[in-house]
Coordinates of C-alpha atoms (C1' of nucleotides) in Angstrom, one line a residue:
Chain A
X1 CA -36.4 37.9 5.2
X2 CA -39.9 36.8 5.2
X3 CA -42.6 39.2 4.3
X4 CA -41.8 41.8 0.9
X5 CA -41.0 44.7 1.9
X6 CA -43.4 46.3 -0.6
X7 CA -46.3 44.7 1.5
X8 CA -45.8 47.1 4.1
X9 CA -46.8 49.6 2.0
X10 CA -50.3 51.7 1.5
X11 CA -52.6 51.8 -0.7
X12 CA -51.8 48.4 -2.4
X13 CA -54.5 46.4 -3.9
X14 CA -55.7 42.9 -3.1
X15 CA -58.2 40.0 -4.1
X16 CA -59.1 39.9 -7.3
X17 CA -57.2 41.1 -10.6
X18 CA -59.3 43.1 -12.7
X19 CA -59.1 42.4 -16.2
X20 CA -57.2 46.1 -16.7
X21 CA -54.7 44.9 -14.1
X22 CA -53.8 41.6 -16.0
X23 CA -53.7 43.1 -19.3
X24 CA -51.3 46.5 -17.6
X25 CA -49.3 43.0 -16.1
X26 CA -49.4 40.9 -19.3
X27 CA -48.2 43.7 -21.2
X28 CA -45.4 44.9 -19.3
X29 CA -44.3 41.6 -18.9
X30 CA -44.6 40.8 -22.6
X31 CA -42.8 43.7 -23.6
X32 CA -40.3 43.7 -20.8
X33 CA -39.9 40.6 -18.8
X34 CA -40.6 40.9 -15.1
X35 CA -36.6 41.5 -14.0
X36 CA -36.7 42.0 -10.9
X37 CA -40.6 41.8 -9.8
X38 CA -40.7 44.1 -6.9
X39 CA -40.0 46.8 -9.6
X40 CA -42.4 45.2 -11.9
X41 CA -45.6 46.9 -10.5
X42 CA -44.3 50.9 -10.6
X43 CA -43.3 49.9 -13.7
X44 CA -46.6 48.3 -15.0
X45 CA -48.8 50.8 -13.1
X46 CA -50.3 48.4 -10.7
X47 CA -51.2 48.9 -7.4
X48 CA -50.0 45.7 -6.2
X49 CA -47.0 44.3 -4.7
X50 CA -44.5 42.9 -6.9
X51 CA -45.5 39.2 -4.8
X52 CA -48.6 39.9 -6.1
X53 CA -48.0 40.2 -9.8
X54 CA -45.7 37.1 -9.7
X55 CA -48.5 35.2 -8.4
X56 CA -50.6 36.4 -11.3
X57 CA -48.8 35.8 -13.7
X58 CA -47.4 32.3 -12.9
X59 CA -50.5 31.4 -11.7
X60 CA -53.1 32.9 -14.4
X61 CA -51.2 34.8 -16.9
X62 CA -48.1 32.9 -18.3
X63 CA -49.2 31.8 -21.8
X64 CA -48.5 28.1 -21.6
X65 CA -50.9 27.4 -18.8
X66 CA -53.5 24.6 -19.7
X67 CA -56.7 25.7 -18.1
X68 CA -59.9 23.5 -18.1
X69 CA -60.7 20.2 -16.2
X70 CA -58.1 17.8 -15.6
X71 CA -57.4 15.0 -17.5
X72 CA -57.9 11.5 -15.9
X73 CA -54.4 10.7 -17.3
X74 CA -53.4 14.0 -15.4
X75 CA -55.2 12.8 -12.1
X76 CA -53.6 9.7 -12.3
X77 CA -50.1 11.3 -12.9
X78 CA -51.1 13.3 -10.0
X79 CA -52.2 10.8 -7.2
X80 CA -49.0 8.7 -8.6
X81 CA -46.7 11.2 -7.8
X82 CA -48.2 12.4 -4.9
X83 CA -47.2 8.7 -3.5
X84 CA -43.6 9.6 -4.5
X85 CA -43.3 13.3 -3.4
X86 CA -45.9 14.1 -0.9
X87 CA -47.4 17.7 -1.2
X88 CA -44.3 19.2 -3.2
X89 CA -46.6 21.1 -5.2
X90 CA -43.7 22.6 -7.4
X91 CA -42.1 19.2 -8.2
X92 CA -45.7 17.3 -8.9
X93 CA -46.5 20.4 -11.5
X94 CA -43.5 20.4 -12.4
X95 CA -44.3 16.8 -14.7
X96 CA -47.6 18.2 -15.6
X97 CA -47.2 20.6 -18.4
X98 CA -49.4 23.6 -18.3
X99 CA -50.6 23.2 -14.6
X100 CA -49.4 25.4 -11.7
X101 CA -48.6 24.2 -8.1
X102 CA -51.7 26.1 -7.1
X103 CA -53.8 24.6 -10.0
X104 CA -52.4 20.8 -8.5
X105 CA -53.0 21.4 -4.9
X106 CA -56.2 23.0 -5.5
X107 CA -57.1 20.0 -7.3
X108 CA -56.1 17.8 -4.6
X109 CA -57.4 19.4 -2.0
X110 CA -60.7 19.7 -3.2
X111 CA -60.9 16.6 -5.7
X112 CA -58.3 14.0 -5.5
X113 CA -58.4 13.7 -1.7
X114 CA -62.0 12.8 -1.7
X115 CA -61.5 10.4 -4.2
X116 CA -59.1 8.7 -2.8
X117 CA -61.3 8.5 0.4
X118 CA -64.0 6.9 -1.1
X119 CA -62.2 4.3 -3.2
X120 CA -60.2 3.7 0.8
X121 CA -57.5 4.9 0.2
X122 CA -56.0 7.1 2.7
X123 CA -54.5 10.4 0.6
X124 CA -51.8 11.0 3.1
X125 CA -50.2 7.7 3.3
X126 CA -51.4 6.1 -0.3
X127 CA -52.2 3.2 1.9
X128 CA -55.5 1.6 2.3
X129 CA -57.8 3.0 5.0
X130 CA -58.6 -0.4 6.4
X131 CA -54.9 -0.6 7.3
X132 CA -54.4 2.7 8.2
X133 CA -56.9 2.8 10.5
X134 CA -55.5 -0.6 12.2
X135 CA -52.1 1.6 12.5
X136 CA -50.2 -0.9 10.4
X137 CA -47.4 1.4 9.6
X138 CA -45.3 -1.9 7.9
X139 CA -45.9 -0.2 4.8
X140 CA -44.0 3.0 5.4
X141 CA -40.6 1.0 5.9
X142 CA -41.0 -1.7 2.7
X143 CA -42.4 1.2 0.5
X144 CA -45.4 2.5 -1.2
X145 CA -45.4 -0.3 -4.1
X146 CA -48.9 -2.4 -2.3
X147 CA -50.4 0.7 -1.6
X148 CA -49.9 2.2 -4.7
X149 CA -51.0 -0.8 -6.4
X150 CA -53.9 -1.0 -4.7
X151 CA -55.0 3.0 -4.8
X152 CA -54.1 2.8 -9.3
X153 CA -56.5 -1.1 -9.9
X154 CA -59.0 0.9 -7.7
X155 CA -58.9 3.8 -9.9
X156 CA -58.4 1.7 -13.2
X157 CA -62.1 0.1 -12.6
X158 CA -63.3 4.2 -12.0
X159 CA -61.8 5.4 -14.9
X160 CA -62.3 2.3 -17.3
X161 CA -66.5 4.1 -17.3
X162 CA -65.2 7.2 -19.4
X163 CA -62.4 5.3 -21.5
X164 CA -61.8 2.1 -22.8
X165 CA -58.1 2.3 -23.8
X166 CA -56.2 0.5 -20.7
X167 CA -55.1 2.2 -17.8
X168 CA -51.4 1.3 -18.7
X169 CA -52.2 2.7 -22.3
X170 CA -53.8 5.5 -20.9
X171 CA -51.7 6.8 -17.8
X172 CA -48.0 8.1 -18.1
X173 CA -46.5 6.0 -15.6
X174 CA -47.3 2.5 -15.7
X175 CA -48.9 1.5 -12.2
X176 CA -46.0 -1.5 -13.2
X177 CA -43.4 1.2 -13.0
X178 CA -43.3 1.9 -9.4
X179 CA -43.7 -1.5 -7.8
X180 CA -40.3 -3.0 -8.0
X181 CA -38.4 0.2 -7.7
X182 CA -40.5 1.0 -4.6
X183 CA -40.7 -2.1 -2.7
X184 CA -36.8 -2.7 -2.5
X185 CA -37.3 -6.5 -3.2
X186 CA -35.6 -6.4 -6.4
X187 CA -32.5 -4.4 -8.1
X188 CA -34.2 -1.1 -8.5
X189 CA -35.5 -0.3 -11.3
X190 CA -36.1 3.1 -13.0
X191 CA -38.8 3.5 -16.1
X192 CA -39.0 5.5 -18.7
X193 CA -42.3 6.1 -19.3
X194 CA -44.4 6.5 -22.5
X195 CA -48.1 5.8 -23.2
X196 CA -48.0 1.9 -23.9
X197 CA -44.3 1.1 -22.7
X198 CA -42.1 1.3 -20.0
X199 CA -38.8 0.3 -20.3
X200 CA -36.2 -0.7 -17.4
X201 CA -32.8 0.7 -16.3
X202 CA -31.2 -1.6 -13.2
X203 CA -28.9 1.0 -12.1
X204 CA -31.2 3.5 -9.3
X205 CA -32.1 2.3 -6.0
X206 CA -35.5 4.5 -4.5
X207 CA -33.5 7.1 -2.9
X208 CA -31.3 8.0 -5.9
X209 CA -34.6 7.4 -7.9
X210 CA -36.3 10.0 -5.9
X211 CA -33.4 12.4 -5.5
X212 CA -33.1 12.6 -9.4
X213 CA -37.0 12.8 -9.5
X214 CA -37.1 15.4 -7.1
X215 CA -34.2 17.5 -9.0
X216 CA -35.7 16.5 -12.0
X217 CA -38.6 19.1 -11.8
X218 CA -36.6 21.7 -9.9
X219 CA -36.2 24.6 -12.2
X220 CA -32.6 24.8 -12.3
X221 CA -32.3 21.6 -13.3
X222 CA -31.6 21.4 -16.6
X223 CA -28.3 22.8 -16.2
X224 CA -26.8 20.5 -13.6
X225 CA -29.0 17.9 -12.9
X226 CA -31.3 15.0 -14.1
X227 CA -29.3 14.7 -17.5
X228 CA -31.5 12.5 -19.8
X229 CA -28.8 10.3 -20.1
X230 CA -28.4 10.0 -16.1
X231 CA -31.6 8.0 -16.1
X232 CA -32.0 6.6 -19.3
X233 CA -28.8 4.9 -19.4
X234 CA -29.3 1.7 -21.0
X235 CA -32.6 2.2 -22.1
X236 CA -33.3 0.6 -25.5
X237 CA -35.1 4.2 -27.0
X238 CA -32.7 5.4 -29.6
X239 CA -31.8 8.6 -29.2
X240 CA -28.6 11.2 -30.6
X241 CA -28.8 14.1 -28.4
X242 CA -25.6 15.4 -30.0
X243 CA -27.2 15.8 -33.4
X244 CA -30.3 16.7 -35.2
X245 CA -31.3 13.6 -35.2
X246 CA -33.9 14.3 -31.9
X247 CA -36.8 12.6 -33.2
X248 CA -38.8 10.1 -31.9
X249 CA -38.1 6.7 -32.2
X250 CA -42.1 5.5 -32.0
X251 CA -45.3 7.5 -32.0
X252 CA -45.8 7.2 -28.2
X253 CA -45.0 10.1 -26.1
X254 CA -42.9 10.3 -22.7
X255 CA -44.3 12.5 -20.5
X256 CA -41.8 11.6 -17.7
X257 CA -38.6 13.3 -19.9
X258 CA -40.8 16.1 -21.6
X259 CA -40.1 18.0 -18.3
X260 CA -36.6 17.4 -17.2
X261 CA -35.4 17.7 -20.7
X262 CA -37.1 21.3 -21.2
X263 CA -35.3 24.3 -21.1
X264 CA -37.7 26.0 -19.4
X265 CA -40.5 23.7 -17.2
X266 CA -43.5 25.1 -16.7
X267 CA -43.0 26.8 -13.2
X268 CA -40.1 29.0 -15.3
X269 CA -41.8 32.4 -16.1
X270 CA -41.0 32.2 -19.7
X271 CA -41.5 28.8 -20.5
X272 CA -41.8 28.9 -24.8
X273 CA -42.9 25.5 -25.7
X274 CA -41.5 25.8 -29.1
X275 CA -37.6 24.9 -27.4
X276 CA -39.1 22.4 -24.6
X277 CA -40.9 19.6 -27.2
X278 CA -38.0 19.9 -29.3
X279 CA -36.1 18.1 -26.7
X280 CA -38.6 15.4 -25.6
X281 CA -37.1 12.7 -27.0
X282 CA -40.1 10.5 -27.9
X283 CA -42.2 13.0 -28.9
X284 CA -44.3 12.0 -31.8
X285 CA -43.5 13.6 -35.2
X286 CA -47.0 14.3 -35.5
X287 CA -46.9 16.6 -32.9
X288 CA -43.9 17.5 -32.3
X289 CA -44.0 19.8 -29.9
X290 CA -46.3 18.5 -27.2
X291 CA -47.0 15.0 -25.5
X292 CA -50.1 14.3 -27.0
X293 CA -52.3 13.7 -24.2
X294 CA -52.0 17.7 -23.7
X295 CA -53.7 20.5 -24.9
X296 CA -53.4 24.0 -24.3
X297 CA -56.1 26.1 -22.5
X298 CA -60.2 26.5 -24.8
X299 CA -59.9 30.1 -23.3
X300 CA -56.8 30.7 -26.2
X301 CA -59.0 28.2 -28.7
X302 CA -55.4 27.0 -29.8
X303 CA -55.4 23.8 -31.3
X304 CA -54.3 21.3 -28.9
X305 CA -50.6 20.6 -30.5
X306 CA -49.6 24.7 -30.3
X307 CA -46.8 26.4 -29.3
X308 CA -47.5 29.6 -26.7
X309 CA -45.2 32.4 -26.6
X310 CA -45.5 35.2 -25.0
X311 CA -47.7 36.9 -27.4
X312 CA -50.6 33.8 -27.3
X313 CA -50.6 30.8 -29.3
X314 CA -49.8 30.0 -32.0
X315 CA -50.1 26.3 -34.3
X316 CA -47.3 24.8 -35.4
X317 CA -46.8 22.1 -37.5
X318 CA -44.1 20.2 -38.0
X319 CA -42.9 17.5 -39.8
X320 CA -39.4 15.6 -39.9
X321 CA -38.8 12.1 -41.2
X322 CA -35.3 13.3 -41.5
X323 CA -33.1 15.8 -41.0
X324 CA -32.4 17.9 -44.4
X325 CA -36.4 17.4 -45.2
X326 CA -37.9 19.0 -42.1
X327 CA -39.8 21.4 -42.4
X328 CA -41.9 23.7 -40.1
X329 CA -45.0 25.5 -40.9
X330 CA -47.7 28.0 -39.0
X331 CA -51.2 27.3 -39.1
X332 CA -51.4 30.6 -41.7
X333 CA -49.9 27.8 -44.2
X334 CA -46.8 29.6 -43.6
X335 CA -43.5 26.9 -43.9
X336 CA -40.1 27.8 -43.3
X337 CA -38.2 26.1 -45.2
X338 CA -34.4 25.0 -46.2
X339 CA -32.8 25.6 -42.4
X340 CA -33.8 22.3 -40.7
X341 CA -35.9 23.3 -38.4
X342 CA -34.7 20.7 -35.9
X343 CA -31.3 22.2 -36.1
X344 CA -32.9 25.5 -35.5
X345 CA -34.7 24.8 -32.3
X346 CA -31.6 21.6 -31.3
X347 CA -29.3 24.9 -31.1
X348 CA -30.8 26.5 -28.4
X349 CA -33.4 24.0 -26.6
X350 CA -30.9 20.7 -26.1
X351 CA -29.3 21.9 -23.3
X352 CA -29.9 19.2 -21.3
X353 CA -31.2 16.9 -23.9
X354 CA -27.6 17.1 -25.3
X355 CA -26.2 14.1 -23.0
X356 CA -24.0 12.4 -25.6
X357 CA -20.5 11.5 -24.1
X358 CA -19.1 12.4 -27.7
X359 CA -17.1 15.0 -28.3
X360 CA -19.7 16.6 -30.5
X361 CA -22.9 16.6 -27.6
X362 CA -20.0 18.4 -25.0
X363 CA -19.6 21.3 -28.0
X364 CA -23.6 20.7 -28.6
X365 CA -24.3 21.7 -24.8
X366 CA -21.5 24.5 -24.9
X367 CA -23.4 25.8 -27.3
X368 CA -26.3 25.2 -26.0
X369 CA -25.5 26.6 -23.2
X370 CA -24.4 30.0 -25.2
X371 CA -28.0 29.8 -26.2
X372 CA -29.7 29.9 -23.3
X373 CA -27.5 33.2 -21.9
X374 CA -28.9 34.3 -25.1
X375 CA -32.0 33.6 -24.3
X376 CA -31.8 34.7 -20.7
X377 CA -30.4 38.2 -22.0
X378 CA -33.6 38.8 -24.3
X379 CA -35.6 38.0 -21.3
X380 CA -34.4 40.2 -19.0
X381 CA -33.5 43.0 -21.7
X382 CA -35.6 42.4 -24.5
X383 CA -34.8 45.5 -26.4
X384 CA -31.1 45.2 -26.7
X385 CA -31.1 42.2 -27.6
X386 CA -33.9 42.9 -30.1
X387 CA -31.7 45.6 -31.3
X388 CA -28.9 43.7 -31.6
X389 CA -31.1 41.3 -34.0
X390 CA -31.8 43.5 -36.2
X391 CA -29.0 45.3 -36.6
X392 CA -27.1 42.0 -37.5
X393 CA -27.0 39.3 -39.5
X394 CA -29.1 36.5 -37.6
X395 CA -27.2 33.6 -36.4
X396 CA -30.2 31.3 -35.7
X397 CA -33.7 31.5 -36.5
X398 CA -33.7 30.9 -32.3
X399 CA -33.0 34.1 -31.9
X400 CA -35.4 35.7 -34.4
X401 CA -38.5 33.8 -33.0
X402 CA -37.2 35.0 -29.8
X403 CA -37.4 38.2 -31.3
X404 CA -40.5 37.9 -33.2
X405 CA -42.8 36.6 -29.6
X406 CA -42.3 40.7 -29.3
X407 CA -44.0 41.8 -32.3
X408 CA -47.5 41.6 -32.0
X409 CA -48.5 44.0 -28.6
X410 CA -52.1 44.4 -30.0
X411 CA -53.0 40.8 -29.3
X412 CA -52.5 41.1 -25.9
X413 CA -56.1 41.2 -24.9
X414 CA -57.2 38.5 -27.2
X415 CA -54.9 36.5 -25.2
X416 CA -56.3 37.4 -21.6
X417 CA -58.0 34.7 -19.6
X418 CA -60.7 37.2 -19.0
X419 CA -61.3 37.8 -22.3
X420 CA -64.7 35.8 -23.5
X421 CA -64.5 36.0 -26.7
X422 CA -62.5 33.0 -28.0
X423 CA -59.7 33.7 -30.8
X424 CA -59.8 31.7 -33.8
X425 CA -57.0 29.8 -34.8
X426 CA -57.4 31.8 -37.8
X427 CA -56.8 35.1 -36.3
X428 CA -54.1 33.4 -34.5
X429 CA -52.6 32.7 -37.4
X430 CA -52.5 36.2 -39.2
X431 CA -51.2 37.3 -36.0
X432 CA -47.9 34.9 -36.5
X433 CA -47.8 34.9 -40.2
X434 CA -46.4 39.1 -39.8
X435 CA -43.8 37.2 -37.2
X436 CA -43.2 34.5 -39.9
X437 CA -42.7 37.3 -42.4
X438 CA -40.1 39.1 -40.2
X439 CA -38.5 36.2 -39.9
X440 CA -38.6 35.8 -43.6
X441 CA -37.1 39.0 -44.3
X442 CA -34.2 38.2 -41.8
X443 CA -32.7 35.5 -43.5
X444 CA -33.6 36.5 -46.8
X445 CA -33.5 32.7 -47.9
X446 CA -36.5 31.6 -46.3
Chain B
dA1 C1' -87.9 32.7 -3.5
dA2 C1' -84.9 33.0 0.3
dA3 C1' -81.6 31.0 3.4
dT4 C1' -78.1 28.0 4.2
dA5 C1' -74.5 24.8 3.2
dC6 C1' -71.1 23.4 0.4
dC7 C1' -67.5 23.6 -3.0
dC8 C1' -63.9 25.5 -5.8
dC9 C1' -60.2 28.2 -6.6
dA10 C1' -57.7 32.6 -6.8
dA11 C1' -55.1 35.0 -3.8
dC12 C1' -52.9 35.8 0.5
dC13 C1' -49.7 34.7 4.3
dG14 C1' -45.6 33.4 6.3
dC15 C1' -41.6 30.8 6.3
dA16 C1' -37.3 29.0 4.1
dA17 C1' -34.0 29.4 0.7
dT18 C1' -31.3 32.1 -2.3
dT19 C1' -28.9 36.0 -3.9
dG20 C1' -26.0 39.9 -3.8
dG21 C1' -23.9 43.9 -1.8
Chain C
dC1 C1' -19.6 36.3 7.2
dC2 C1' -23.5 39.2 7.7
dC3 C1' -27.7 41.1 6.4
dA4 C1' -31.3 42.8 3.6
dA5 C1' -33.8 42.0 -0.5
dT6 C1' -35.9 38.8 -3.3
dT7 C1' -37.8 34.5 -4.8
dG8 C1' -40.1 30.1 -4.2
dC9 C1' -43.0 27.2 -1.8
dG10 C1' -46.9 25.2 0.7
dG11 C1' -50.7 26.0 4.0
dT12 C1' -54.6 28.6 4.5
dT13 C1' -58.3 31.9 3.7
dG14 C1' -62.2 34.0 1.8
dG15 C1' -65.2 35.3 -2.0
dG16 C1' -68.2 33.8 -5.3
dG17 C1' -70.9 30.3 -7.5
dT18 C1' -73.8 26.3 -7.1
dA19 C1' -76.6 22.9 -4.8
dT20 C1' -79.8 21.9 -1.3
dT21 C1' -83.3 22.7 2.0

DNA sequence: AAATACCCCAACCGCAATTGG
DNA sequence: CCCAATTGCGGTTGGGGTATT
């Protein structure tokens, strides 16, 4: 319990990574997966304790992290569910793709508190200061709907200087969409949320509401909990987990689901993108693997809709009116073609997307599920799993993109925070187009 | 220009929860 | 069930950069 043991020991580095450290971290990781991380330091030939590596790399090193100033729709999100959840770090970063818990409460601490403060709004309660000060606590026992209120017009009149889309176009969660649930004065209500909409479900009262909220963003997650389906229920969004047919119904994007229906959120250590968008359901099909309020960190220079693997960034494009028409293509003009690539990535990222109560989403999330041990095998033993790969026949192109994240070790320093020099999507693309040409030469047909 | 104050954020610390023998 | 190892989380610290005096 409590401190690792590895602490105890001499002659172990702190404070700040040195660039040679992340890229010795970066690599081992890359090549091996972190395992077990207190043997991931002797391993990687760092002086640090296997704590401290964990840190780095889920704080600073994973390749999905965003970096850069937060949005205003990402403050927003923030203060919003800071009303709901209070300082669970983990569970508020959890619904911000590419931000860490450290990144939030940083932000928070420094930023958003002060903020609030000087719009009077007390950050701890959500409530205004006025009333806080009066110690009117009437608020905590009837909900946070006023306050919230209150805290999101205030902000809407701050944020309506730099942006003159509306707050409810703008923000993920419509200030709408907590109010009745919130206040208890009506059947509860639960919202879906997407850029301009927000649609109702009267089935969740608040403490269910936060329980599957709080769940929601809990890593483990999208094996037993938070089901799309569990919340969604009746909403009118047309969607068919079991099949293919995962595509967006409009061109809006819902931020709420992109993170409890991902296979890996962002506090997982291997979070590839590529599965996650897959199964947001209202992801637009122009970019189809991120909510499009989101872009990845300027430090990588990726385009803002890119998928990041473990070996940097890398553009996708993909396009998929239908099923047997989809197609997939890198930024290097590369496009995979004739294996729907929506059946390629449905096979192993629907996990918990695949909520159908037909016969055909149970075999879709056994399968799924099959996947995912997969996927959880090449993690934490890459090379026999590579090996296995190319010593057979592939049986999804999942598992060769899995494999081919391993392929390109020389890019490893392009892709370090530290370094300055920016990669163009260019170079980013030759770099992928030898993993699309692997991938080529595995299934032959392609 | 130097000193000081302030701010941001990466990293550390310690506790709780989880895992596995 | 126990216990040690490990992981995850949130609070806190301290170094470095910037602004102010």
């Amino acid at each position: 319990m409590g401190r690792h043991s590895c602490c105890y020991k001499q002659k172990l580095r702190k404070g700040l990574w040195s660039p040679e450290e992340d890229e010795k971290l970066l690599r081992h990781i890359t090549k091996y997966g972190h395992g077990c991380w207190s043997s991931v330091p002797k391993q990687a030939g760092l002086q640090r304790c296997g704590k401290s590596c964990r840190l780095r790399w889920i704080n600073y090193l994973r390749p999905d992290l965003k970096r850069g100033t937060f949005s205003q729709e990402e403050e927003n999100l923030i203060i919003e569910l800071h009303a709901v959840l209070g300082n669970r770090w983990s569970q508020i970063a959890a619904q911000l793709p590419g931000r860490t818990d450290n990144e939030i409460k940083n932000l928070w601490n420094s930023c958003l508190k002060k903020k609030l403060r000087q719009k009077g709004i007390d950050p701890v309660t959500h409530k205004p200061l006025s009333e806080v000060e009066n110690g009117d606590d009437t608020g905590k026992s009837q909900g946070k709907a006023p306050e919230v209120s209150n805290e999101l017009n205030l902000l809407k009149s701050d944020s309506s200087k730099s942006d003159s889309a509306s707050y409810e176009q703008r923000t993920s969660i419509s200030p709408k969409a907590y109010a009745p649930e919130m206040d208890g004065s009506c059947s509860s209500k639960i919202y879906c949320t997407s850029d301009s909409n927000f649609v109702t479900n009267n089935c969740y009262n608040k403490d269910l509401f936060l329980d599957r909220f709080v769940n929601s963003s809990r890593q483990e997650s999208y094996n037993t909990s938070c089901q799309p389906s569990d919340l969604m229920g009746n909403f009118p969004i047309q969607m068919s987990y079991a099949t293919n047919d995962c595509l967006p119904n409009d061109s809006n994007s819902a931020h709420w689901f992109g993170q409890t229906g991902r296979p890996f959120d962002m506090n997982s250590e291997f979070p590839f993108n590529a599965a996650t968008s897959i199964n947001h359901p209202t992801t637009p099909t122009t970019n189809l693997f991120l909510p499009n309020s989101f872009c990845y960190k300027p430090s990588l220079a990726v385009p803002s809709d890119s998928v990041s693997t473990a070996y940097g960034s890398h553009y996708w494009e993909a396009s998929a009116s239908n099923n047997s028409n989809s197609s997939i293509r890198s930024n290097g003009s590369t496009e995979l073609k004739g294996s729907s690539p929506l059946n390629i990535f449905s096979s192993w990222g629907m996990a918990e997307c695949s909520t159908s109560t037909t016969k055909e989403g149970q075999i879709h999330m056994m399968e799924n599920h099959t996947e995912e041990a997969k996927w959880d095998e090449y993690l934490h033993n890459p090379i026999s799993v590579l090996a296995s790969v190319q010593n057979q026949a592939p049986e999804s192109l999942c598992n060769q993109i899995k494999t081919s994240m391993h392929l390109v070790p020389d890019t490893l320093g392009a892709m370090l925070p530290h370094s300055t020099k920016q990669q163009e999507p260019s170079q980013t693309s030759s770099i992928f187009s030898k993993d699309i040409q692997k991938l080529r030469a595995a299934f032959g047909h392609m």
